[in-house]
């Protein structure tokens, strides 16, 4: 357990609770809605559902690769779990998928001083030829440097991009540049004539645990095998290359793709009255990578959203319907532009359905505490923003002036279709130490911080679910 992080979070919440009066009076939804949101928040700080859900999910099913038997079984179990909690209209939405299995993989420096390397194949990379690939490594410090060499100039070589260690940031902003390398690297390396592609893992840790993650299809294919090295192994290989002598490595992978099916799990806490057909979607994803058990990515997200919806229902009926979706197949790219579970959900909706989706958010950044709120475009100030600040400030969540515009991969399709989106921003300082590694396991979840997440989600969503606030109407006119 990360005791120091937990104590810091508890201390912050305690101080802010004493200072809650600083939030001041607001003119917002009616006073009863605000009081109820505060009650939902306080009750959720004692939540037991979230930890129970993520414990059972990761223990019963372990890793849940997209389209795998374990993802399918986990979806069926989660549907039953939601029904037992009182969710209505629970159903599983299936959609076709190209799945990927890792098989066996290995990497080693060969020659006079042979050394094994800790490596993970990138998702959807093809296998190496039988017997593997052995070739000289050519090192680059950026994707741009690799892109700049002449086409065909790496014939018979292995392209290696070491862009340096990711810097930990609360927002996780350092991840994007490295995922670009992971996504485009194999295709660029193939264009230059390389036999294979390797990169320093997209992670902020210094452990000997490589970070996997999907690469990208180009014209329907991933053209060559791609691998990620753990940080210490990337350091080792880069030092050897810097000495000036040719460095040869051997790579082997038996990965393969297959036709399969993935699933979205959908359940409602129905609204009551003339706004019951208006829907608030709380999203996360069911699938995970295969190295760990998918506790922080993204078992925790499902735990938070399910528990928040349950906490709202326990407070009493809301005007609007709260819908929880556990999306399938968030982690992997596909040969065609059909998208993931978020795309499948959007395709199931009519134009009228989309118009009735009034608010959405996604939890897919672990289980550490929420520290900031980003509201839809145009809602950064005004009565609703004041009410949200009043309710969330006592548990350490601060309203920002930055609008939320994207949400995440799962809800991205409905956001692009016009559904207003919010963001409850989590502390990501250690998220990319664990993300996509064998270390993504249940023990990394701090129950106290998990409950703070549930409280933030439940309180904010109550303010919207039991009101008539219209975020579309708040958008500035063009």
GROMACS .gro file of C-alpha atoms in nm:
model
  478
    1UNK     CA    1   0.000   0.000   0.000
    2UNK     CA    2   0.114   0.357  -0.063
    3UNK     CA    3   0.069   0.473   0.295
    4UNK     CA    4   0.225   0.817   0.258
    5UNK     CA    5   0.000   0.902  -0.036
    6UNK     CA    6  -0.304   0.784   0.158
    7UNK     CA    7  -0.220   0.990   0.466
    8UNK     CA    8  -0.158   1.298   0.255
    9UNK     CA    9  -0.495   1.258   0.084
   10UNK     CA   10  -0.676   1.209   0.417
   11UNK     CA   11  -0.502   1.513   0.564
   12UNK     CA   12  -0.598   1.725   0.264
   13UNK     CA   13  -0.961   1.617   0.290
   14UNK     CA   14  -0.968   1.688   0.664
   15UNK     CA   15  -0.828   2.039   0.623
   16UNK     CA   16  -1.064   2.120   0.341
   17UNK     CA   17  -1.361   1.985   0.536
   18UNK     CA   18  -1.282   2.233   0.816
   19UNK     CA   19  -1.256   2.509   0.555
   20UNK     CA   20  -1.568   2.422   0.359
   21UNK     CA   21  -1.731   2.749   0.460
   22UNK     CA   22  -1.479   2.924   0.234
   23UNK     CA   23  -1.677   2.799  -0.065
   24UNK     CA   24  -1.937   3.060   0.028
   25UNK     CA   25  -2.304   3.089  -0.061
   26UNK     CA   26  -2.417   3.011  -0.413
   27UNK     CA   27  -2.719   3.065  -0.627
   28UNK     CA   28  -2.766   2.738  -0.811
   29UNK     CA   29  -3.005   2.449  -0.834
   30UNK     CA   30  -3.251   2.458  -0.549
   31UNK     CA   31  -3.107   2.427  -0.201
   32UNK     CA   32  -3.249   2.076  -0.159
   33UNK     CA   33  -3.050   1.949  -0.459
   34UNK     CA   34  -2.729   2.088  -0.311
   35UNK     CA   35  -2.803   1.941   0.032
   36UNK     CA   36  -2.875   1.604  -0.122
   37UNK     CA   37  -2.552   1.618  -0.321
   38UNK     CA   38  -2.362   1.686  -0.001
   39UNK     CA   39  -2.535   1.392   0.167
   40UNK     CA   40  -2.452   1.165  -0.127
   41UNK     CA   41  -2.090   1.280  -0.106
   42UNK     CA   42  -2.060   1.215   0.266
   43UNK     CA   43  -2.223   0.873   0.244
   44UNK     CA   44  -1.994   0.774  -0.044
   45UNK     CA   45  -1.688   0.845   0.168
   46UNK     CA   46  -1.786   0.523   0.350
   47UNK     CA   47  -1.854   0.327   0.030
   48UNK     CA   48  -1.777  -0.046   0.022
   49UNK     CA   49  -1.907  -0.127  -0.327
   50UNK     CA   50  -1.612   0.002  -0.528
   51UNK     CA   51  -1.347  -0.198  -0.343
   52UNK     CA   52  -1.565  -0.508  -0.348
   53UNK     CA   53  -1.622  -0.482  -0.723
   54UNK     CA   54  -1.258  -0.431  -0.822
   55UNK     CA   55  -1.143  -0.701  -0.579
   56UNK     CA   56  -1.382  -0.959  -0.722
   57UNK     CA   57  -1.317  -0.855  -1.082
   58UNK     CA   58  -0.939  -0.881  -1.065
   59UNK     CA   59  -0.940  -1.191  -0.845
   60UNK     CA   60  -1.200  -1.393  -1.032
   61UNK     CA   61  -1.088  -1.306  -1.386
   62UNK     CA   62  -0.735  -1.168  -1.367
   63UNK     CA   63  -0.622  -1.000  -1.690
   64UNK     CA   64  -0.899  -0.933  -1.944
   65UNK     CA   65  -0.751  -0.883  -2.292
   66UNK     CA   66  -0.999  -0.744  -2.542
   67UNK     CA   67  -1.205  -1.022  -2.698
   68UNK     CA   68  -1.062  -1.292  -2.474
   69UNK     CA   69  -1.258  -1.555  -2.284
   70UNK     CA   70  -1.175  -1.375  -1.958
   71UNK     CA   71  -1.314  -1.044  -2.085
   72UNK     CA   72  -1.633  -1.221  -2.194
   73UNK     CA   73  -1.671  -1.399  -1.860
   74UNK     CA   74  -1.601  -1.078  -1.669
   75UNK     CA   75  -1.868  -0.894  -1.869
   76UNK     CA   76  -2.128  -1.159  -1.788
   77UNK     CA   77  -2.034  -1.151  -1.420
   78UNK     CA   78  -2.042  -0.769  -1.409
   79UNK     CA   79  -2.391  -0.766  -1.559
   80UNK     CA   80  -2.509  -0.992  -1.277
   81UNK     CA   81  -2.328  -0.780  -1.019
   82UNK     CA   82  -2.504  -0.467  -1.143
   83UNK     CA   83  -2.845  -0.636  -1.135
   84UNK     CA   84  -2.786  -0.737  -0.773
   85UNK     CA   85  -2.711  -0.373  -0.690
   86UNK     CA   86  -3.045  -0.266  -0.835
   87UNK     CA   87  -2.945  -0.150  -1.184
   88UNK     CA   88  -3.224  -0.180  -1.441
   89UNK     CA   89  -3.222  -0.254  -1.813
   90UNK     CA   90  -2.889  -0.433  -1.770
   91UNK     CA   91  -2.771  -0.584  -2.095
   92UNK     CA   92  -2.458  -0.685  -2.283
   93UNK     CA   93  -2.390  -0.530  -2.622
   94UNK     CA   94  -2.165  -0.749  -2.842
   95UNK     CA   95  -1.955  -0.628  -3.135
   96UNK     CA   96  -1.695  -0.792  -3.361
   97UNK     CA   97  -1.325  -0.752  -3.291
   98UNK     CA   98  -0.985  -0.862  -3.410
   99UNK     CA   99  -0.824  -0.997  -3.093
  100UNK     CA  100  -0.453  -1.040  -3.021
  101UNK     CA  101  -0.266  -1.298  -2.813
  102UNK     CA  102   0.088  -1.236  -2.693
  103UNK     CA  103   0.219  -1.590  -2.704
  104UNK     CA  104   0.585  -1.624  -2.604
  105UNK     CA  105   0.842  -1.348  -2.642
  106UNK     CA  106   1.208  -1.291  -2.566
  107UNK     CA  107   1.494  -1.053  -2.637
  108UNK     CA  108   1.866  -1.073  -2.576
  109UNK     CA  109   2.191  -0.901  -2.663
  110UNK     CA  110   2.406  -1.153  -2.847
  111UNK     CA  111   2.775  -1.177  -2.921
  112UNK     CA  112   3.074  -1.179  -2.691
  113UNK     CA  113   2.876  -1.061  -2.384
  114UNK     CA  114   2.526  -1.207  -2.413
  115UNK     CA  115   2.253  -1.060  -2.189
  116UNK     CA  116   1.880  -1.115  -2.162
  117UNK     CA  117   1.653  -0.813  -2.196
  118UNK     CA  118   1.316  -0.755  -2.027
  119UNK     CA  119   1.081  -0.691  -2.318
  120UNK     CA  120   0.711  -0.694  -2.406
  121UNK     CA  121   0.564  -0.720  -2.754
  122UNK     CA  122   0.348  -0.424  -2.851
  123UNK     CA  123  -0.020  -0.507  -2.888
  124UNK     CA  124  -0.125  -0.631  -3.234
  125UNK     CA  125   0.235  -0.664  -3.348
  126UNK     CA  126   0.289  -0.970  -3.570
  127UNK     CA  127   0.512  -1.259  -3.473
  128UNK     CA  128   0.875  -1.281  -3.574
  129UNK     CA  129   0.971  -1.552  -3.821
  130UNK     CA  130   1.029  -1.895  -3.668
  131UNK     CA  131   1.362  -1.884  -3.490
  132UNK     CA  132   1.334  -1.509  -3.433
  133UNK     CA  133   1.521  -1.211  -3.573
  134UNK     CA  134   1.890  -1.139  -3.510
  135UNK     CA  135   2.032  -0.810  -3.635
  136UNK     CA  136   2.230  -0.498  -3.551
  137UNK     CA  137   2.053  -0.222  -3.359
  138UNK     CA  138   2.040   0.135  -3.490
  139UNK     CA  139   1.948   0.382  -3.215
  140UNK     CA  140   1.744   0.701  -3.253
  141UNK     CA  141   1.647   0.953  -2.986
  142UNK     CA  142   1.313   1.051  -3.142
  143UNK     CA  143   1.055   0.938  -3.391
  144UNK     CA  144   1.147   1.242  -3.599
  145UNK     CA  145   1.509   1.122  -3.627
  146UNK     CA  146   1.391   0.779  -3.740
  147UNK     CA  147   1.155   0.939  -3.991
  148UNK     CA  148   1.438   1.152  -4.134
  149UNK     CA  149   1.664   0.869  -4.253
  150UNK     CA  150   1.625   0.757  -4.615
  151UNK     CA  151   1.370   0.492  -4.700
  152UNK     CA  152   1.537   0.153  -4.716
  153UNK     CA  153   1.845   0.267  -4.524
  154UNK     CA  154   1.778   0.032  -4.231
  155UNK     CA  155   1.758  -0.284  -4.441
  156UNK     CA  156   1.858  -0.583  -4.232
  157UNK     CA  157   1.867  -0.374  -3.909
  158UNK     CA  158   1.651  -0.327  -3.600
  159UNK     CA  159   1.528   0.029  -3.539
  160UNK     CA  160   1.549   0.140  -3.175
  161UNK     CA  161   1.392   0.463  -3.045
  162UNK     CA  162   1.499   0.579  -2.699
  163UNK     CA  163   1.330   0.912  -2.634
  164UNK     CA  164   1.425   0.913  -2.267
  165UNK     CA  165   1.231   0.847  -1.951
  166UNK     CA  166   0.879   0.982  -1.914
  167UNK     CA  167   0.862   1.259  -1.653
  168UNK     CA  168   0.594   1.193  -1.387
  169UNK     CA  169   0.327   1.465  -1.390
  170UNK     CA  170   0.006   1.495  -1.194
  171UNK     CA  171  -0.187   1.533  -1.519
  172UNK     CA  172  -0.001   1.251  -1.697
  173UNK     CA  173   0.085   1.493  -1.980
  174UNK     CA  174   0.419   1.323  -2.052
  175UNK     CA  175   0.251   1.009  -2.184
  176UNK     CA  176   0.120   1.143  -2.513
  177UNK     CA  177   0.457   1.193  -2.688
  178UNK     CA  178   0.561   0.836  -2.603
  179UNK     CA  179   0.236   0.680  -2.724
  180UNK     CA  180   0.296   0.854  -3.055
  181UNK     CA  181   0.624   0.664  -3.084
  182UNK     CA  182   0.453   0.340  -2.990
  183UNK     CA  183   0.172   0.391  -3.238
  184UNK     CA  184   0.369   0.506  -3.541
  185UNK     CA  185   0.712   0.353  -3.476
  186UNK     CA  186   0.667   0.010  -3.637
  187UNK     CA  187   0.525   0.153  -3.958
  188UNK     CA  188   0.798   0.417  -3.987
  189UNK     CA  189   1.065   0.155  -3.918
  190UNK     CA  190   0.920  -0.068  -4.189
  191UNK     CA  191   0.931   0.221  -4.436
  192UNK     CA  192   1.302   0.256  -4.362
  193UNK     CA  193   1.356  -0.114  -4.430
  194UNK     CA  194   1.399  -0.237  -4.071
  195UNK     CA  195   1.330  -0.596  -3.969
  196UNK     CA  196   1.179  -0.500  -3.631
  197UNK     CA  197   1.115  -0.205  -3.402
  198UNK     CA  198   1.200  -0.158  -3.034
  199UNK     CA  199   1.145   0.138  -2.801
  200UNK     CA  200   1.194   0.245  -2.443
  201UNK     CA  201   0.871   0.168  -2.258
  202UNK     CA  202   0.611   0.442  -2.230
  203UNK     CA  203   0.631   0.465  -1.852
  204UNK     CA  204   0.769   0.675  -1.567
  205UNK     CA  205   0.911   0.396  -1.349
  206UNK     CA  206   1.262   0.257  -1.324
  207UNK     CA  207   1.155  -0.103  -1.264
  208UNK     CA  208   1.253  -0.394  -1.482
  209UNK     CA  209   0.895  -0.432  -1.599
  210UNK     CA  210   0.824  -0.337  -1.961
  211UNK     CA  211   0.507  -0.145  -2.047
  212UNK     CA  212   0.303  -0.296  -2.327
  213UNK     CA  213   0.038  -0.106  -2.524
  214UNK     CA  214  -0.109  -0.115  -2.871
  215UNK     CA  215   0.061  -0.005  -3.186
  216UNK     CA  216  -0.124   0.123  -3.493
  217UNK     CA  217  -0.251  -0.034  -3.810
  218UNK     CA  218  -0.160   0.139  -4.138
  219UNK     CA  219  -0.356   0.034  -4.445
  220UNK     CA  220  -0.499  -0.256  -4.249
  221UNK     CA  221  -0.171  -0.406  -4.124
  222UNK     CA  222   0.098  -0.373  -3.860
  223UNK     CA  223   0.399  -0.425  -4.088
  224UNK     CA  224   0.662  -0.564  -3.852
  225UNK     CA  225   0.717  -0.689  -3.496
  226UNK     CA  226   0.738  -0.418  -3.229
  227UNK     CA  227   0.865  -0.444  -2.871
  228UNK     CA  228   0.901  -0.224  -2.560
  229UNK     CA  229   1.206  -0.250  -2.332
  230UNK     CA  230   1.191  -0.188  -1.959
  231UNK     CA  231   1.364   0.132  -1.851
  232UNK     CA  232   1.679  -0.033  -1.706
  233UNK     CA  233   1.717  -0.249  -2.017
  234UNK     CA  234   1.673   0.054  -2.241
  235UNK     CA  235   1.949   0.227  -2.043
  236UNK     CA  236   2.172  -0.078  -2.082
  237UNK     CA  237   2.119  -0.106  -2.454
  238UNK     CA  238   2.171   0.268  -2.510
  239UNK     CA  239   2.499   0.261  -2.317
  240UNK     CA  240   2.625  -0.029  -2.523
  241UNK     CA  241   2.536   0.147  -2.847
  242UNK     CA  242   2.712   0.464  -2.725
  243UNK     CA  243   3.042   0.275  -2.691
  244UNK     CA  244   3.058   0.266  -3.067
  245UNK     CA  245   3.082  -0.105  -3.140
  246UNK     CA  246   2.797  -0.272  -3.330
  247UNK     CA  247   2.534  -0.421  -3.098
  248UNK     CA  248   2.329  -0.716  -3.215
  249UNK     CA  249   2.014  -0.843  -3.049
  250UNK     CA  250   1.788  -1.141  -3.095
  251UNK     CA  251   1.409  -1.094  -3.085
  252UNK     CA  252   1.140  -1.360  -3.079
  253UNK     CA  253   0.760  -1.344  -3.061
  254UNK     CA  254   0.481  -1.589  -3.133
  255UNK     CA  255   0.201  -1.330  -3.113
  256UNK     CA  256  -0.102  -1.367  -3.337
  257UNK     CA  257  -0.441  -1.212  -3.412
  258UNK     CA  258  -0.779  -1.385  -3.434
  259UNK     CA  259  -1.146  -1.305  -3.501
  260UNK     CA  260  -1.352  -1.265  -3.186
  261UNK     CA  261  -1.618  -1.057  -3.009
  262UNK     CA  262  -1.601  -0.792  -2.739
  263UNK     CA  263  -1.879  -0.658  -2.518
  264UNK     CA  264  -2.015  -0.344  -2.355
  265UNK     CA  265  -2.202  -0.392  -2.027
  266UNK     CA  266  -2.479  -0.135  -1.983
  267UNK     CA  267  -2.703  -0.069  -1.684
  268UNK     CA  268  -2.929   0.214  -1.564
  269UNK     CA  269  -3.040   0.374  -1.243
  270UNK     CA  270  -3.362   0.509  -1.400
  271UNK     CA  271  -3.479   0.863  -1.356
  272UNK     CA  272  -3.833   0.953  -1.256
  273UNK     CA  273  -4.069   1.207  -1.404
  274UNK     CA  274  -4.067   1.397  -1.731
  275UNK     CA  275  -3.685   1.399  -1.755
  276UNK     CA  276  -3.637   1.025  -1.713
  277UNK     CA  277  -3.548   0.984  -2.081
  278UNK     CA  278  -3.248   1.216  -2.037
  279UNK     CA  279  -2.933   1.010  -1.981
  280UNK     CA  280  -2.605   1.072  -1.800
  281UNK     CA  281  -2.338   0.823  -1.909
  282UNK     CA  282  -2.061   0.722  -1.667
  283UNK     CA  283  -1.792   0.533  -1.858
  284UNK     CA  284  -1.491   0.311  -1.798
  285UNK     CA  285  -1.358   0.000  -1.970
  286UNK     CA  286  -1.370  -0.370  -1.891
  287UNK     CA  287  -1.072  -0.495  -2.095
  288UNK     CA  288  -0.713  -0.478  -1.975
  289UNK     CA  289  -0.366  -0.575  -2.085
  290UNK     CA  290  -0.246  -0.926  -2.015
  291UNK     CA  291   0.063  -0.862  -1.803
  292UNK     CA  292  -0.111  -0.759  -1.479
  293UNK     CA  293  -0.470  -0.794  -1.359
  294UNK     CA  294  -0.601  -0.458  -1.481
  295UNK     CA  295  -0.674  -0.315  -1.137
  296UNK     CA  296  -0.586   0.049  -1.203
  297UNK     CA  297  -0.640   0.022  -1.582
  298UNK     CA  298  -0.932   0.005  -1.563
  299UNK     CA  299  -1.098  -0.212  -1.302
  300UNK     CA  300  -1.091   0.090  -1.071
  301UNK     CA  301  -1.285   0.301  -1.321
  302UNK     CA  302  -1.570   0.053  -1.333
  303UNK     CA  303  -1.565   0.031  -0.955
  304UNK     CA  304  -1.590   0.409  -0.919
  305UNK     CA  305  -1.874   0.457  -1.166
  306UNK     CA  306  -2.081   0.161  -1.043
  307UNK     CA  307  -2.040   0.268  -0.681
  308UNK     CA  308  -2.123   0.632  -0.762
  309UNK     CA  309  -2.444   0.533  -0.941
  310UNK     CA  310  -2.538   0.308  -0.650
  311UNK     CA  311  -2.472   0.588  -0.399
  312UNK     CA  312  -2.694   0.822  -0.600
  313UNK     CA  313  -2.977   0.566  -0.613
  314UNK     CA  314  -2.956   0.513  -0.237
  315UNK     CA  315  -3.013   0.887  -0.180
  316UNK     CA  316  -3.338   0.867  -0.371
  317UNK     CA  317  -3.478   0.889  -0.723
  318UNK     CA  318  -3.331   1.153  -0.953
  319UNK     CA  319  -3.501   1.328  -1.239
  320UNK     CA  320  -3.259   1.198  -1.500
  321UNK     CA  321  -3.135   0.846  -1.568
  322UNK     CA  322  -2.779   0.758  -1.466
  323UNK     CA  323  -2.630   0.500  -1.703
  324UNK     CA  324  -2.310   0.308  -1.632
  325UNK     CA  325  -2.126   0.156  -1.929
  326UNK     CA  326  -1.833  -0.083  -1.894
  327UNK     CA  327  -1.691  -0.059  -2.244
  328UNK     CA  328  -1.513  -0.341  -2.420
  329UNK     CA  329  -1.195  -0.322  -2.627
  330UNK     CA  330  -1.056   0.014  -2.518
  331UNK     CA  331  -0.693  -0.096  -2.522
  332UNK     CA  332  -0.638  -0.223  -2.876
  333UNK     CA  333  -0.620  -0.078  -3.226
  334UNK     CA  334  -0.816  -0.235  -3.511
  335UNK     CA  335  -0.742  -0.289  -3.883
  336UNK     CA  336  -1.045  -0.085  -3.985
  337UNK     CA  337  -1.204   0.234  -3.859
  338UNK     CA  338  -1.488   0.062  -3.673
  339UNK     CA  339  -1.360   0.182  -3.335
  340UNK     CA  340  -1.384   0.028  -2.989
  341UNK     CA  341  -1.674  -0.022  -2.751
  342UNK     CA  342  -1.744   0.350  -2.756
  343UNK     CA  343  -1.791   0.337  -3.130
  344UNK     CA  344  -2.019   0.035  -3.102
  345UNK     CA  345  -2.234   0.216  -2.846
  346UNK     CA  346  -2.264   0.527  -3.062
  347UNK     CA  347  -2.368   0.321  -3.364
  348UNK     CA  348  -2.653   0.173  -3.159
  349UNK     CA  349  -2.804   0.519  -3.098
  350UNK     CA  350  -3.048   0.716  -3.310
  351UNK     CA  351  -3.020   1.094  -3.352
  352UNK     CA  352  -3.299   1.130  -3.096
  353UNK     CA  353  -3.112   0.903  -2.853
  354UNK     CA  354  -2.799   1.114  -2.884
  355UNK     CA  355  -2.996   1.431  -2.818
  356UNK     CA  356  -3.123   1.274  -2.494
  357UNK     CA  357  -2.767   1.212  -2.370
  358UNK     CA  358  -2.713   1.522  -2.156
  359UNK     CA  359  -2.383   1.462  -1.969
  360UNK     CA  360  -2.095   1.216  -1.975
  361UNK     CA  361  -1.763   1.147  -1.806
  362UNK     CA  362  -1.502   0.873  -1.801
  363UNK     CA  363  -1.296   0.721  -1.521
  364UNK     CA  364  -0.980   0.570  -1.670
  365UNK     CA  365  -0.681   0.702  -1.477
  366UNK     CA  366  -0.644   0.468  -1.182
  367UNK     CA  367  -0.775   0.509  -0.830
  368UNK     CA  368  -0.572   0.792  -0.677
  369UNK     CA  369  -0.755   1.100  -0.552
  370UNK     CA  370  -0.949   1.345  -0.765
  371UNK     CA  371  -0.802   1.693  -0.736
  372UNK     CA  372  -0.973   1.902  -1.007
  373UNK     CA  373  -1.303   1.943  -1.189
  374UNK     CA  374  -1.332   2.040  -1.554
  375UNK     CA  375  -1.683   2.121  -1.675
  376UNK     CA  376  -1.823   2.129  -2.029
  377UNK     CA  377  -1.748   2.422  -2.256
  378UNK     CA  378  -1.929   2.734  -2.136
  379UNK     CA  379  -1.998   2.602  -1.785
  380UNK     CA  380  -1.677   2.714  -1.612
  381UNK     CA  381  -1.858   2.998  -1.433
  382UNK     CA  382  -2.213   3.057  -1.323
  383UNK     CA  383  -2.465   2.898  -1.093
  384UNK     CA  384  -2.390   2.535  -1.168
  385UNK     CA  385  -2.013   2.582  -1.141
  386UNK     CA  386  -2.063   2.754  -0.806
  387UNK     CA  387  -2.279   2.468  -0.680
  388UNK     CA  388  -2.026   2.209  -0.794
  389UNK     CA  389  -1.746   2.398  -0.623
  390UNK     CA  390  -1.943   2.417  -0.301
  391UNK     CA  391  -2.010   2.042  -0.299
  392UNK     CA  392  -1.665   1.920  -0.413
  393UNK     CA  393  -1.429   2.165  -0.242
  394UNK     CA  394  -1.461   2.000   0.103
  395UNK     CA  395  -1.315   1.674  -0.033
  396UNK     CA  396  -1.022   1.839  -0.202
  397UNK     CA  397  -1.158   1.884  -0.556
  398UNK     CA  398  -1.108   2.229  -0.706
  399UNK     CA  399  -1.304   2.372  -0.997
  400UNK     CA  400  -1.082   2.491  -1.281
  401UNK     CA  401  -1.141   2.738  -1.562
  402UNK     CA  402  -1.026   2.482  -1.820
  403UNK     CA  403  -1.315   2.318  -2.007
  404UNK     CA  404  -1.328   1.944  -2.064
  405UNK     CA  405  -1.350   1.871  -2.435
  406UNK     CA  406  -1.261   1.504  -2.493
  407UNK     CA  407  -1.325   1.276  -2.196
  408UNK     CA  408  -1.138   0.964  -2.310
  409UNK     CA  409  -1.128   0.685  -2.565
  410UNK     CA  410  -1.450   0.519  -2.450
  411UNK     CA  411  -1.683   0.817  -2.439
  412UNK     CA  412  -1.498   0.999  -2.716
  413UNK     CA  413  -1.744   0.894  -2.988
  414UNK     CA  414  -2.052   1.031  -2.809
  415UNK     CA  415  -1.861   1.347  -2.713
  416UNK     CA  416  -1.777   1.399  -3.080
  417UNK     CA  417  -2.148   1.353  -3.149
  418UNK     CA  418  -2.222   1.652  -2.925
  419UNK     CA  419  -2.277   1.515  -2.573
  420UNK     CA  420  -2.145   1.756  -2.304
  421UNK     CA  421  -1.847   1.608  -2.117
  422UNK     CA  422  -1.693   1.662  -1.774
  423UNK     CA  423  -1.362   1.557  -1.624
  424UNK     CA  424  -1.280   1.469  -1.264
  425UNK     CA  425  -0.901   1.482  -1.279
  426UNK     CA  426  -0.705   1.230  -1.075
  427UNK     CA  427  -0.353   1.253  -0.936
  428UNK     CA  428  -0.143   1.072  -1.196
  429UNK     CA  429   0.202   1.100  -1.040
  430UNK     CA  430   0.241   0.723  -1.003
  431UNK     CA  431  -0.009   0.601  -1.262
  432UNK     CA  432   0.249   0.551  -1.537
  433UNK     CA  433   0.477   0.360  -1.300
  434UNK     CA  434   0.216   0.082  -1.312
  435UNK     CA  435   0.019   0.131  -1.633
  436UNK     CA  436   0.033  -0.160  -1.885
  437UNK     CA  437   0.279  -0.358  -1.671
  438UNK     CA  438   0.277  -0.674  -1.462
  439UNK     CA  439   0.259  -0.443  -1.160
  440UNK     CA  440  -0.099  -0.333  -1.234
  441UNK     CA  441  -0.250  -0.533  -0.950
  442UNK     CA  442  -0.508  -0.489  -0.674
  443UNK     CA  443  -0.259  -0.403  -0.398
  444UNK     CA  444  -0.181  -0.074  -0.576
  445UNK     CA  445  -0.531   0.058  -0.503
  446UNK     CA  446  -0.561   0.274  -0.193
  447UNK     CA  447  -0.914   0.218  -0.054
  448UNK     CA  448  -0.930   0.564   0.103
  449UNK     CA  449  -0.850   0.740  -0.221
  450UNK     CA  450  -1.085   0.510  -0.410
  451UNK     CA  451  -1.370   0.619  -0.183
  452UNK     CA  452  -1.283   0.986  -0.242
  453UNK     CA  453  -1.325   0.920  -0.614
  454UNK     CA  454  -1.667   0.766  -0.557
  455UNK     CA  455  -1.771   1.064  -0.343
  456UNK     CA  456  -1.664   1.315  -0.608
  457UNK     CA  457  -1.841   1.131  -0.889
  458UNK     CA  458  -2.158   1.072  -0.690
  459UNK     CA  459  -2.187   1.432  -0.570
  460UNK     CA  460  -2.124   1.593  -0.908
  461UNK     CA  461  -2.354   1.358  -1.097
  462UNK     CA  462  -2.631   1.408  -0.841
  463UNK     CA  463  -2.620   1.783  -0.907
  464UNK     CA  464  -2.688   1.716  -1.274
  465UNK     CA  465  -2.916   1.414  -1.242
  466UNK     CA  466  -3.161   1.586  -1.011
  467UNK     CA  467  -3.177   1.914  -1.204
  468UNK     CA  468  -3.267   2.062  -1.539
  469UNK     CA  469  -2.925   2.215  -1.614
  470UNK     CA  470  -2.861   2.221  -1.990
  471UNK     CA  471  -2.490   2.227  -2.075
  472UNK     CA  472  -2.557   2.248  -2.447
  473UNK     CA  473  -2.732   2.580  -2.393
  474UNK     CA  474  -2.426   2.714  -2.207
  475UNK     CA  475  -2.194   2.675  -2.506
  476UNK     CA  476  -2.082   3.005  -2.655
  477UNK     CA  477  -2.246   3.090  -2.986
  478UNK     CA  478  -2.014   3.073  -3.287
   0.00000   0.00000   0.00000
